[in-house]
Amino acid sequence: MAQLELDRASLAADKPDIITATVTAFGGDTEAAHLPGYDLAVQGMSGIMHLTGEVDGRALRVGVPIVDMLTGYNTTVGVLAALHERGQTGVGRHIEVSLMDAGLAALLNHQTGVLMGGQNPGRGGNRHYSIAPYEIYTCADGDIIVAAANDKLYAGVCQVIGRPELIDDPRFVTNTIRRQNLEELNEILEPAFAANTRSHWIAKLRDEDVPCGPINSLREALDWAIDMGMEPTFTGSDDYQAVRNPVRIDGDVITEGQRPPRLGEHTDEIRAEVNTWGDRS
């Protein structure tokens, strides 16, 4: 970038209040700065994949490019913070985010345990490392998620399966104890959920305000959100359809008016603009 005079120092010399941002794989001034990096590589190197997968299985990548996404979000937050500061001070800033930093920061809870407690957790499948019951259960016609993240919600699960005596059972009376005795708890919960359908259990659990739901396909997820009035999609120019921006401002959806360009669609416009750059003073 310095050769093109697009580095921070060159740009700031002409415009001191400019805000610039750099995204790298492993930081611009580290011993690993020369290494190439993509989302998948950093999912592995940051420890994210080490935590993802079945207990006795191999490490798995997350199903979306989570490191790329987190890096983008963190860069956006940094730029917004710099814009806010510039509005007060008139000073520009340079924002730096690396894929590795974003990946490590995503593991805040786990890495704190490593740093402070000497822990080195591994894969837990669909179970939460500290909450129970908080995982997938198989019903008569498929799987559901049950996320009983506190004692009140656990009590709701006990009521739903017709076992209220489990609420005060000393083996399961607190979340910490439940997690320690999860195998025993699941010996009760698994056959209970297997005895009826997903829709049966989801309805019962929701009556007790226990967070739960099916494991939807992408099409099922969109259809459910549409049916619930969530307006998850937008239609842009040329009937282009996509998932909308998740942010609402004062209740209004942020809409994108243009679709992504087709391959080569703006080539002539860009070339024409570039050809005028040499004429600028």
mmCIF file of C-alpha atoms in Angstrom:
data_model
loop_
_atom_site.group_PDB
_atom_site.id
_atom_site.type_symbol
_atom_site.label_atom_id
_atom_site.label_comp_id
_atom_site.label_asym_id
_atom_site.label_seq_id
_atom_site.Cartn_x
_atom_site.Cartn_y
_atom_site.Cartn_z
ATOM 1 C CA MET A 1 0.000 0.000 0.000
ATOM 2 C CA ALA A 2 2.889 2.357 0.692
ATOM 3 C CA GLN A 3 4.104 1.917 -2.897
ATOM 4 C CA LEU A 4 0.709 3.153 -4.073
ATOM 5 C CA GLU A 5 0.740 5.922 -1.440
ATOM 6 C CA LEU A 6 -2.413 4.423 0.039
ATOM 7 C CA ASP A 7 -0.900 3.638 3.430
ATOM 8 C CA ARG A 8 -2.057 5.466 6.547
ATOM 9 C CA ALA A 9 0.873 7.896 6.637
ATOM 10 C CA SER A 10 0.468 8.968 3.014
ATOM 11 C CA LEU A 11 -3.273 9.438 3.251
ATOM 12 C CA ALA A 12 -3.138 11.265 6.584
ATOM 13 C CA ALA A 13 -0.525 13.668 5.234
ATOM 14 C CA ASP A 14 -3.147 15.050 2.851
ATOM 15 C CA LYS A 15 -6.147 14.540 5.134
ATOM 16 C CA PRO A 16 -5.273 14.330 8.841
ATOM 17 C CA ASP A 17 -8.825 13.517 9.904
ATOM 18 C CA ILE A 18 -9.128 10.515 7.602
ATOM 19 C CA ILE A 19 -10.221 7.223 9.157
ATOM 20 C CA THR A 20 -8.572 4.156 7.681
ATOM 21 C CA ALA A 21 -8.859 0.450 8.425
ATOM 22 C CA THR A 22 -6.648 -2.550 7.774
ATOM 23 C CA VAL A 23 -7.688 -6.204 7.984
ATOM 24 C CA THR A 24 -4.965 -8.846 8.050
ATOM 25 C CA ALA A 25 -4.727 -12.528 8.865
ATOM 26 C CA PHE A 26 -2.335 -12.320 11.813
ATOM 27 C CA GLY A 27 -1.554 -8.637 12.349
ATOM 28 C CA GLY A 28 0.639 -6.282 10.385
ATOM 29 C CA ASP A 29 3.655 -6.180 12.705
ATOM 30 C CA THR A 30 3.789 -9.659 14.229
ATOM 31 C CA GLU A 31 6.091 -12.606 13.606
ATOM 32 C CA ALA A 32 3.218 -14.212 11.694
ATOM 33 C CA ALA A 33 2.470 -11.170 9.516
ATOM 34 C CA HIS A 34 3.886 -12.892 6.423
ATOM 35 C CA LEU A 35 1.589 -15.908 6.694
ATOM 36 C CA PRO A 36 -1.478 -16.163 4.458
ATOM 37 C CA GLY A 37 -4.802 -16.794 6.117
ATOM 38 C CA TYR A 38 -8.404 -17.590 5.321
ATOM 39 C CA ASP A 39 -11.410 -18.132 7.547
ATOM 40 C CA LEU A 40 -10.952 -21.905 7.659
ATOM 41 C CA ALA A 41 -7.270 -21.710 8.560
ATOM 42 C CA VAL A 42 -7.943 -19.288 11.400
ATOM 43 C CA GLN A 43 -10.944 -21.266 12.657
ATOM 44 C CA GLY A 44 -8.433 -24.033 13.224
ATOM 45 C CA MET A 45 -5.551 -21.940 14.527
ATOM 46 C CA SER A 46 -7.661 -19.853 16.936
ATOM 47 C CA GLY A 47 -9.127 -22.878 18.728
ATOM 48 C CA ILE A 48 -12.669 -22.512 17.396
ATOM 49 C CA MET A 49 -12.547 -25.838 15.561
ATOM 50 C CA HIS A 50 -10.998 -27.525 18.600
ATOM 51 C CA LEU A 51 -14.278 -26.857 20.425
ATOM 52 C CA THR A 52 -16.539 -27.795 17.505
ATOM 53 C CA GLY A 53 -17.617 -31.380 16.853
ATOM 54 C CA GLU A 54 -18.615 -34.511 18.704
ATOM 55 C CA VAL A 55 -16.763 -35.447 21.886
ATOM 56 C CA ASP A 56 -14.892 -38.365 20.337
ATOM 57 C CA GLY A 57 -14.921 -37.047 16.770
ATOM 58 C CA ARG A 58 -12.573 -34.918 14.731
ATOM 59 C CA ALA A 59 -12.615 -31.137 14.839
ATOM 60 C CA LEU A 60 -15.165 -29.472 12.558
ATOM 61 C CA ARG A 61 -15.411 -26.039 11.024
ATOM 62 C CA VAL A 62 -18.369 -23.857 11.907
ATOM 63 C CA GLY A 63 -21.022 -23.967 9.177
ATOM 64 C CA VAL A 64 -20.623 -20.273 8.312
ATOM 65 C CA PRO A 65 -17.397 -18.241 7.799
ATOM 66 C CA ILE A 66 -17.577 -17.103 11.394
ATOM 67 C CA VAL A 67 -14.052 -15.645 11.619
ATOM 68 C CA ASP A 68 -14.569 -13.542 8.485
ATOM 69 C CA MET A 69 -17.888 -12.313 9.843
ATOM 70 C CA LEU A 70 -16.544 -11.464 13.292
ATOM 71 C CA THR A 71 -13.582 -9.676 11.752
ATOM 72 C CA GLY A 72 -15.929 -7.569 9.656
ATOM 73 C CA TYR A 73 -18.151 -6.765 12.621
ATOM 74 C CA ASN A 74 -15.200 -5.798 14.811
ATOM 75 C CA THR A 75 -13.765 -3.614 12.071
ATOM 76 C CA THR A 76 -17.122 -1.887 11.708
ATOM 77 C CA VAL A 77 -17.284 -1.243 15.455
ATOM 78 C CA GLY A 78 -13.786 0.215 15.374
ATOM 79 C CA VAL A 79 -14.599 2.517 12.457
ATOM 80 C CA LEU A 80 -17.821 3.680 14.118
ATOM 81 C CA ALA A 81 -15.926 4.414 17.334
ATOM 82 C CA ALA A 82 -13.370 6.402 15.338
ATOM 83 C CA LEU A 83 -16.123 8.351 13.581
ATOM 84 C CA HIS A 84 -17.680 9.206 16.931
ATOM 85 C CA GLU A 85 -14.339 10.368 18.308
ATOM 86 C CA ARG A 86 -13.601 12.419 15.197
ATOM 87 C CA GLY A 87 -16.923 14.178 15.593
ATOM 88 C CA GLN A 88 -15.735 15.363 19.008
ATOM 89 C CA THR A 89 -12.016 15.928 18.394
ATOM 90 C CA GLY A 90 -11.523 16.251 14.648
ATOM 91 C CA VAL A 91 -8.810 13.593 14.846
ATOM 92 C CA GLY A 92 -8.676 10.632 12.468
ATOM 93 C CA ARG A 93 -7.668 7.129 13.498
ATOM 94 C CA HIS A 94 -6.377 3.924 11.953
ATOM 95 C CA ILE A 95 -8.285 0.737 12.796
ATOM 96 C CA GLU A 96 -6.540 -2.638 12.704
ATOM 97 C CA VAL A 97 -8.239 -6.013 13.097
ATOM 98 C CA SER A 98 -6.785 -9.426 12.335
ATOM 99 C CA LEU A 99 -8.638 -12.659 11.711
ATOM 100 C CA MET A 100 -6.665 -14.274 14.539
ATOM 101 C CA ASP A 101 -7.539 -11.558 17.057
ATOM 102 C CA ALA A 102 -11.219 -11.816 16.134
ATOM 103 C CA GLY A 103 -11.138 -15.604 16.457
ATOM 104 C CA LEU A 104 -9.453 -15.509 19.861
ATOM 105 C CA ALA A 105 -11.834 -12.827 21.120
ATOM 106 C CA ALA A 106 -14.805 -14.994 20.126
ATOM 107 C CA LEU A 107 -13.606 -17.561 22.674
ATOM 108 C CA LEU A 108 -13.587 -15.069 25.550
ATOM 109 C CA ASN A 109 -15.260 -17.339 28.120
ATOM 110 C CA HIS A 110 -13.210 -20.389 27.219
ATOM 111 C CA GLN A 111 -9.914 -18.529 26.957
ATOM 112 C CA THR A 112 -10.478 -16.861 30.325
ATOM 113 C CA GLY A 113 -10.756 -20.342 31.816
ATOM 114 C CA VAL A 114 -7.498 -21.299 30.112
ATOM 115 C CA LEU A 115 -5.697 -18.179 31.339
ATOM 116 C CA MET A 116 -7.097 -18.038 34.854
ATOM 117 C CA GLY A 117 -7.870 -21.649 35.695
ATOM 118 C CA GLY A 118 -5.476 -23.725 33.653
ATOM 119 C CA GLN A 119 -8.368 -25.381 31.828
ATOM 120 C CA ASN A 120 -8.070 -26.634 28.265
ATOM 121 C CA PRO A 121 -11.592 -27.662 27.250
ATOM 122 C CA GLY A 122 -12.222 -29.883 24.271
ATOM 123 C CA ARG A 123 -15.202 -30.727 22.124
ATOM 124 C CA GLY A 124 -18.560 -31.228 23.774
ATOM 125 C CA GLY A 125 -20.790 -31.996 20.822
ATOM 126 C CA ASN A 126 -24.142 -30.269 21.177
ATOM 127 C CA ARG A 127 -23.861 -30.002 24.949
ATOM 128 C CA HIS A 128 -23.019 -26.766 26.701
ATOM 129 C CA TYR A 129 -19.837 -26.893 28.738
ATOM 130 C CA SER A 130 -21.460 -25.412 31.865
ATOM 131 C CA ILE A 131 -25.279 -25.500 31.459
ATOM 132 C CA ALA A 132 -27.692 -28.448 31.597
ATOM 133 C CA PRO A 133 -30.007 -29.444 30.063
ATOM 134 C CA TYR A 134 -28.894 -27.375 27.075
ATOM 135 C CA GLU A 135 -28.612 -29.565 23.981
ATOM 136 C CA ILE A 136 -30.366 -31.631 21.310
ATOM 137 C CA TYR A 137 -32.895 -34.308 22.236
ATOM 138 C CA THR A 138 -34.346 -36.869 19.841
ATOM 139 C CA CYS A 139 -38.132 -37.124 19.658
ATOM 140 C CA ALA A 140 -40.259 -39.731 17.918
ATOM 141 C CA ASP A 141 -40.017 -37.860 14.590
ATOM 142 C CA GLY A 142 -36.752 -35.924 14.805
ATOM 143 C CA ASP A 143 -34.609 -33.673 16.952
ATOM 144 C CA ILE A 144 -35.342 -30.562 18.994
ATOM 145 C CA ILE A 145 -33.253 -28.060 20.900
ATOM 146 C CA VAL A 146 -33.907 -27.638 24.633
ATOM 147 C CA ALA A 147 -32.154 -24.673 26.261
ATOM 148 C CA ALA A 148 -32.970 -24.753 29.979
ATOM 149 C CA ALA A 149 -30.321 -22.256 31.031
ATOM 150 C CA ASN A 150 -31.342 -21.780 34.670
ATOM 151 C CA ASP A 151 -33.092 -23.532 37.550
ATOM 152 C CA LYS A 152 -36.523 -22.099 36.737
ATOM 153 C CA LEU A 153 -36.352 -23.372 33.168
ATOM 154 C CA TYR A 154 -35.117 -26.760 34.356
ATOM 155 C CA ALA A 155 -38.169 -26.937 36.618
ATOM 156 C CA GLY A 156 -40.310 -26.274 33.552
ATOM 157 C CA VAL A 157 -38.721 -29.222 31.753
ATOM 158 C CA CYS A 158 -39.471 -31.461 34.735
ATOM 159 C CA GLN A 159 -43.117 -30.386 34.714
ATOM 160 C CA VAL A 160 -43.397 -30.972 30.971
ATOM 161 C CA ILE A 161 -42.144 -34.565 31.108
ATOM 162 C CA GLY A 162 -44.346 -35.324 34.119
ATOM 163 C CA ARG A 163 -41.489 -35.680 36.596
ATOM 164 C CA PRO A 164 -41.866 -32.754 39.048
ATOM 165 C CA GLU A 165 -39.995 -34.693 41.738
ATOM 166 C CA LEU A 166 -36.797 -34.164 39.739
ATOM 167 C CA ILE A 167 -36.877 -30.445 40.552
ATOM 168 C CA ASP A 168 -35.642 -31.037 44.099
ATOM 169 C CA ASP A 169 -33.699 -34.208 43.379
ATOM 170 C CA PRO A 170 -30.289 -33.656 45.036
ATOM 171 C CA ARG A 171 -28.562 -34.968 41.901
ATOM 172 C CA PHE A 172 -30.033 -32.134 39.817
ATOM 173 C CA VAL A 173 -31.021 -29.370 42.222
ATOM 174 C CA THR A 174 -28.641 -26.716 40.832
ATOM 175 C CA ASN A 175 -27.211 -26.103 37.406
ATOM 176 C CA THR A 176 -23.668 -26.905 38.517
ATOM 177 C CA ILE A 177 -24.759 -30.235 39.972
ATOM 178 C CA ARG A 178 -26.908 -31.014 36.924
ATOM 179 C CA ARG A 179 -23.943 -30.509 34.625
ATOM 180 C CA GLN A 180 -21.824 -32.800 36.786
ATOM 181 C CA ASN A 181 -24.546 -35.462 36.680
ATOM 182 C CA LEU A 182 -25.656 -34.885 33.102
ATOM 183 C CA GLU A 183 -25.362 -38.533 32.095
ATOM 184 C CA GLU A 184 -27.795 -39.522 34.848
ATOM 185 C CA LEU A 185 -30.136 -36.688 33.920
ATOM 186 C CA ASN A 186 -30.129 -37.687 30.262
ATOM 187 C CA GLU A 187 -30.957 -41.279 31.171
ATOM 188 C CA ILE A 188 -34.284 -39.778 32.271
ATOM 189 C CA LEU A 189 -34.766 -37.050 29.665
ATOM 190 C CA GLU A 190 -33.822 -38.967 26.521
ATOM 191 C CA PRO A 191 -36.484 -41.711 26.754
ATOM 192 C CA ALA A 192 -39.048 -39.141 27.859
ATOM 193 C CA PHE A 193 -38.553 -36.980 24.755
ATOM 194 C CA ALA A 194 -38.338 -40.042 22.493
ATOM 195 C CA ALA A 195 -41.863 -41.043 23.516
ATOM 196 C CA ASN A 196 -43.606 -38.260 21.586
ATOM 197 C CA THR A 197 -43.280 -35.947 18.597
ATOM 198 C CA ARG A 198 -41.376 -32.707 18.155
ATOM 199 C CA SER A 199 -44.534 -30.632 17.873
ATOM 200 C CA HIS A 200 -45.888 -32.166 21.079
ATOM 201 C CA TRP A 201 -42.806 -31.319 23.114
ATOM 202 C CA ILE A 202 -42.247 -27.896 21.589
ATOM 203 C CA ALA A 203 -45.801 -26.880 22.449
ATOM 204 C CA LYS A 204 -45.465 -28.186 26.007
ATOM 205 C CA LEU A 205 -42.074 -26.584 26.568
ATOM 206 C CA ARG A 206 -43.241 -23.230 25.240
ATOM 207 C CA ASP A 207 -46.188 -23.351 27.615
ATOM 208 C CA GLU A 208 -43.548 -23.361 30.377
ATOM 209 C CA ASP A 209 -41.508 -20.622 28.638
ATOM 210 C CA VAL A 210 -38.605 -23.009 28.074
ATOM 211 C CA PRO A 211 -36.577 -21.914 25.016
ATOM 212 C CA CYS A 212 -36.787 -24.700 22.449
ATOM 213 C CA GLY A 213 -37.337 -25.365 18.792
ATOM 214 C CA PRO A 214 -36.777 -27.642 15.826
ATOM 215 C CA ILE A 215 -33.540 -27.859 13.861
ATOM 216 C CA ASN A 216 -34.666 -26.151 10.677
ATOM 217 C CA SER A 217 -33.291 -26.366 7.181
ATOM 218 C CA LEU A 218 -32.514 -23.015 5.563
ATOM 219 C CA ARG A 219 -35.850 -23.073 3.729
ATOM 220 C CA GLU A 220 -37.736 -24.007 6.887
ATOM 221 C CA ALA A 221 -36.045 -21.210 8.814
ATOM 222 C CA LEU A 222 -37.049 -18.606 6.220
ATOM 223 C CA ASP A 223 -40.604 -19.912 5.960
ATOM 224 C CA TRP A 224 -41.057 -19.850 9.742
ATOM 225 C CA ALA A 225 -39.708 -16.299 10.027
ATOM 226 C CA ILE A 226 -42.015 -15.174 7.213
ATOM 227 C CA ASP A 227 -45.006 -16.858 8.850
ATOM 228 C CA MET A 228 -44.183 -15.089 12.130
ATOM 229 C CA GLY A 229 -44.207 -11.682 10.424
ATOM 230 C CA MET A 230 -40.485 -11.096 10.895
ATOM 231 C CA GLU A 231 -39.978 -9.914 7.301
ATOM 232 C CA PRO A 232 -36.589 -11.635 6.969
ATOM 233 C CA THR A 233 -36.039 -10.850 3.282
ATOM 234 C CA PHE A 234 -36.067 -7.906 0.912
ATOM 235 C CA THR A 235 -36.541 -7.559 -2.828
ATOM 236 C CA GLY A 236 -34.199 -5.178 -4.622
ATOM 237 C CA SER A 237 -33.829 -4.132 -8.224
ATOM 238 C CA ASP A 238 -34.489 -6.746 -10.913
ATOM 239 C CA ASP A 239 -36.476 -8.767 -8.343
ATOM 240 C CA TYR A 240 -33.237 -9.686 -6.574
ATOM 241 C CA GLN A 241 -34.064 -11.324 -3.217
ATOM 242 C CA ALA A 242 -31.845 -11.700 -0.173
ATOM 243 C CA VAL A 243 -31.947 -11.818 3.608
ATOM 244 C CA ARG A 244 -32.355 -8.277 4.908
ATOM 245 C CA ASN A 245 -30.180 -6.315 7.296
ATOM 246 C CA PRO A 246 -31.084 -7.553 10.816
ATOM 247 C CA VAL A 247 -31.019 -4.035 12.293
ATOM 248 C CA ARG A 248 -34.192 -2.021 12.804
ATOM 249 C CA ILE A 249 -34.052 1.685 13.651
ATOM 250 C CA ASP A 250 -37.120 3.090 15.405
ATOM 251 C CA GLY A 251 -38.952 0.015 14.193
ATOM 252 C CA ASP A 252 -38.017 0.539 10.556
ATOM 253 C CA VAL A 253 -36.147 -2.073 8.558
ATOM 254 C CA ILE A 254 -32.915 -0.952 6.906
ATOM 255 C CA THR A 255 -33.443 -1.671 3.218
ATOM 256 C CA GLU A 256 -30.900 -2.113 0.456
ATOM 257 C CA GLY A 257 -32.058 -0.698 -2.845
ATOM 258 C CA GLN A 258 -29.542 -2.319 -5.167
ATOM 259 C CA ARG A 259 -28.639 -5.919 -5.824
ATOM 260 C CA PRO A 260 -24.991 -7.028 -5.995
ATOM 261 C CA PRO A 261 -23.562 -6.303 -9.463
ATOM 262 C CA ARG A 262 -23.310 -8.983 -12.108
ATOM 263 C CA LEU A 263 -19.876 -10.023 -13.318
ATOM 264 C CA GLY A 264 -18.422 -7.159 -15.352
ATOM 265 C CA GLU A 265 -21.564 -5.039 -15.070
ATOM 266 C CA HIS A 266 -19.699 -1.866 -14.069
ATOM 267 C CA THR A 267 -16.415 -2.489 -15.883
ATOM 268 C CA ASP A 268 -16.847 0.370 -18.369
ATOM 269 C CA GLU A 269 -17.888 2.845 -15.669
ATOM 270 C CA ILE A 270 -14.915 1.969 -13.465
ATOM 271 C CA ARG A 271 -12.444 2.201 -16.349
ATOM 272 C CA ALA A 272 -13.843 5.565 -17.379
ATOM 273 C CA GLU A 273 -13.475 6.872 -13.836
ATOM 274 C CA VAL A 274 -9.944 5.526 -13.424
ATOM 275 C CA ASN A 275 -8.913 7.159 -16.697
ATOM 276 C CA THR A 276 -9.833 10.566 -15.250
ATOM 277 C CA TRP A 277 -7.683 10.213 -12.133
ATOM 278 C CA GLY A 278 -4.563 11.513 -13.851
ATOM 279 C CA ASP A 279 -6.403 14.752 -14.702
ATOM 280 C CA ARG A 280 -7.123 15.572 -11.069
ATOM 281 C CA SER A 281 -4.980 18.162 -9.352
#
